[in-house]
PDB file of C-alpha atoms in Angstrom:
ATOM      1  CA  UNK A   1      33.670   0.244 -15.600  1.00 44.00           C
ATOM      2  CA  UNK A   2      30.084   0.169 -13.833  1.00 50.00           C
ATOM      3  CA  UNK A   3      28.809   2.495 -11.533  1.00 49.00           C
ATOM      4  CA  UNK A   4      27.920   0.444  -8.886  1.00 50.00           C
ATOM      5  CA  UNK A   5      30.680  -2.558  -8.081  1.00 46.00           C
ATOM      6  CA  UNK A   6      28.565  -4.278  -5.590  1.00 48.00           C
ATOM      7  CA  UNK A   7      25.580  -7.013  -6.954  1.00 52.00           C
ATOM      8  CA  UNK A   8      22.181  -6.491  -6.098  1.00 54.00           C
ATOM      9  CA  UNK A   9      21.021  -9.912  -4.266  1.00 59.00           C
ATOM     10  CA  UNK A  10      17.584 -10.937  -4.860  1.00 64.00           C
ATOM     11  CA  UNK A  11      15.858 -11.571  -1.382  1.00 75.00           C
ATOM     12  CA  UNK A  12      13.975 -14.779  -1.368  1.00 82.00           C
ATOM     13  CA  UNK A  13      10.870 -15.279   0.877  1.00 91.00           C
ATOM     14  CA  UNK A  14       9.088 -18.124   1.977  1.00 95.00           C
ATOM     15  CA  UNK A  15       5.337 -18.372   2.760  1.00 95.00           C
ATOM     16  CA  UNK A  16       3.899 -20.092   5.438  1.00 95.00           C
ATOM     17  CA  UNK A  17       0.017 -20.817   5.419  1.00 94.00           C
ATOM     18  CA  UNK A  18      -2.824 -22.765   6.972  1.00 92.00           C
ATOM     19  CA  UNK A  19      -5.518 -24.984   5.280  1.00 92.00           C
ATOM     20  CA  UNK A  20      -6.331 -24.400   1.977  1.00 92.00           C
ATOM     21  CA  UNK A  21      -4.176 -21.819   0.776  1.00 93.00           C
ATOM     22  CA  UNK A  22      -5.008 -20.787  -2.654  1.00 92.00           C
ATOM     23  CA  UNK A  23      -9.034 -20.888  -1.956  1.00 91.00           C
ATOM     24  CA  UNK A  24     -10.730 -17.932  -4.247  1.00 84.00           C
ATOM     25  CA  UNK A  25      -9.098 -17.100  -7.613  1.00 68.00           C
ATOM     26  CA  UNK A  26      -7.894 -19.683  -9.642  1.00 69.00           C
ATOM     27  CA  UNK A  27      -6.206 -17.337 -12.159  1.00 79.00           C
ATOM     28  CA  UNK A  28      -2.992 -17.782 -12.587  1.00 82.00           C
ATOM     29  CA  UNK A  29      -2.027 -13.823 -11.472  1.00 86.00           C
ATOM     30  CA  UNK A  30      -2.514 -15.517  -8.078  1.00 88.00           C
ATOM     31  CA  UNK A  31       0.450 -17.438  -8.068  1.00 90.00           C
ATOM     32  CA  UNK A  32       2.073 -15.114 -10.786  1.00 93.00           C
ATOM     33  CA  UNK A  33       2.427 -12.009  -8.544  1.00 91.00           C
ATOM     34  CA  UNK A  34       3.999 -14.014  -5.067  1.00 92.00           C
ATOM     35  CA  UNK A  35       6.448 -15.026  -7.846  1.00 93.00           C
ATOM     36  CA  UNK A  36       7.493 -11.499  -9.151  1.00 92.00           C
ATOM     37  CA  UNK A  37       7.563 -10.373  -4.976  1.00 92.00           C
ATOM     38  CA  UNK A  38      10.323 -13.191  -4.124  1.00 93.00           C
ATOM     39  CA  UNK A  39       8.270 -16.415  -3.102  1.00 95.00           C
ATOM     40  CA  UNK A  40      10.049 -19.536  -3.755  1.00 96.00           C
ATOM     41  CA  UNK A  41       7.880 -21.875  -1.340  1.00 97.00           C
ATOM     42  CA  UNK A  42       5.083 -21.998   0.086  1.00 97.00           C
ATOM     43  CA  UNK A  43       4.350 -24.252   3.278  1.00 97.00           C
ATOM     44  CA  UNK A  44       0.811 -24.910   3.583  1.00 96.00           C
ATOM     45  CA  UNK A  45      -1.543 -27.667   5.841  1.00 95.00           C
ATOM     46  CA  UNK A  46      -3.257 -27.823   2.499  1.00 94.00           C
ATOM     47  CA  UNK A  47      -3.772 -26.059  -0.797  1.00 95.00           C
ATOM     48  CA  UNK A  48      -6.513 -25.587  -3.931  1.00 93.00           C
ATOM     49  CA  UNK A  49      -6.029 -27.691  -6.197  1.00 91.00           C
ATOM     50  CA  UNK A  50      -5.627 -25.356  -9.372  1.00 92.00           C
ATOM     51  CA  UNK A  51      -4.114 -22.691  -7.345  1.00 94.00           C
ATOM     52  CA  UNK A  52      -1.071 -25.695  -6.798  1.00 95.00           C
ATOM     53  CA  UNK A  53      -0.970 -26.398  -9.789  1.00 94.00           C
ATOM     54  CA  UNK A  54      -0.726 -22.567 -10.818  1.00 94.00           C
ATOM     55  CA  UNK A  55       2.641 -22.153  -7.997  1.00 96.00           C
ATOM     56  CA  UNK A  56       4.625 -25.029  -9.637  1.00 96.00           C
ATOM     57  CA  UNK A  57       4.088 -23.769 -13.150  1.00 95.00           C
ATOM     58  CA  UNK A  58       5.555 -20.355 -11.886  1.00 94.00           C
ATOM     59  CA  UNK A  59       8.265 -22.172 -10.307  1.00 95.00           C
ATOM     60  CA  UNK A  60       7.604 -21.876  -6.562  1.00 96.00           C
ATOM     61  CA  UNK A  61       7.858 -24.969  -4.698  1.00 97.00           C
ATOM     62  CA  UNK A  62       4.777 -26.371  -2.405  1.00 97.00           C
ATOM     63  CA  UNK A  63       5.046 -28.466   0.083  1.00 97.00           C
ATOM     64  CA  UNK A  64       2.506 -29.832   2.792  1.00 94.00           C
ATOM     65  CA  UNK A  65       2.565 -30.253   6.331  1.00 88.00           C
ATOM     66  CA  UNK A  66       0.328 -32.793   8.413  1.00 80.00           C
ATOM     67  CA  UNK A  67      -3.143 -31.865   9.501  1.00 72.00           C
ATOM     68  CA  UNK A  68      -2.804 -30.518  13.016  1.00 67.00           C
ATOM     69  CA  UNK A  69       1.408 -31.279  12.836  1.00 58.00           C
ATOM     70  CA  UNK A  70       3.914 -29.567  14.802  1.00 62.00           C
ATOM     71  CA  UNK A  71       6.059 -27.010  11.988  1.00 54.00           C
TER      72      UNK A  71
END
């Protein structure tokens, strides 16, 4: 019998950004450590390039919003 009966849920976050989210590093320990806090998407007017790249081979879905759009 376990100790504890009740299952820890996993808290999933979302992050929302401005223009070029990403812009600095392009290693990939910048998209590796939102992954191991909870990020599963990130929102963003735009991203860097690599640093996109980097999210969706941890697993964290991008999407974009229009320049100067309404959220």
């Amino acid at each position: 019998m376990p100790l504890c009966s009740t299952k820890r849920r996993a808290r999933r976050w979302a992050v929302i950004a401005g223009k070029e989210y990403g812009s600095g590093s392009s290693r990939d320990w910048a998209a590796k450590g939102p992954r191991l806090l909870g990020v599963r998407v990130v929102i963003a007017e735009s991203f860097e390039r690599i640093h996109r790249s980097n999210l969706i081979g941890m697993g964290i879905f991008t999407a974009g919003i229009p320049a100067g759009g309404d959220a």
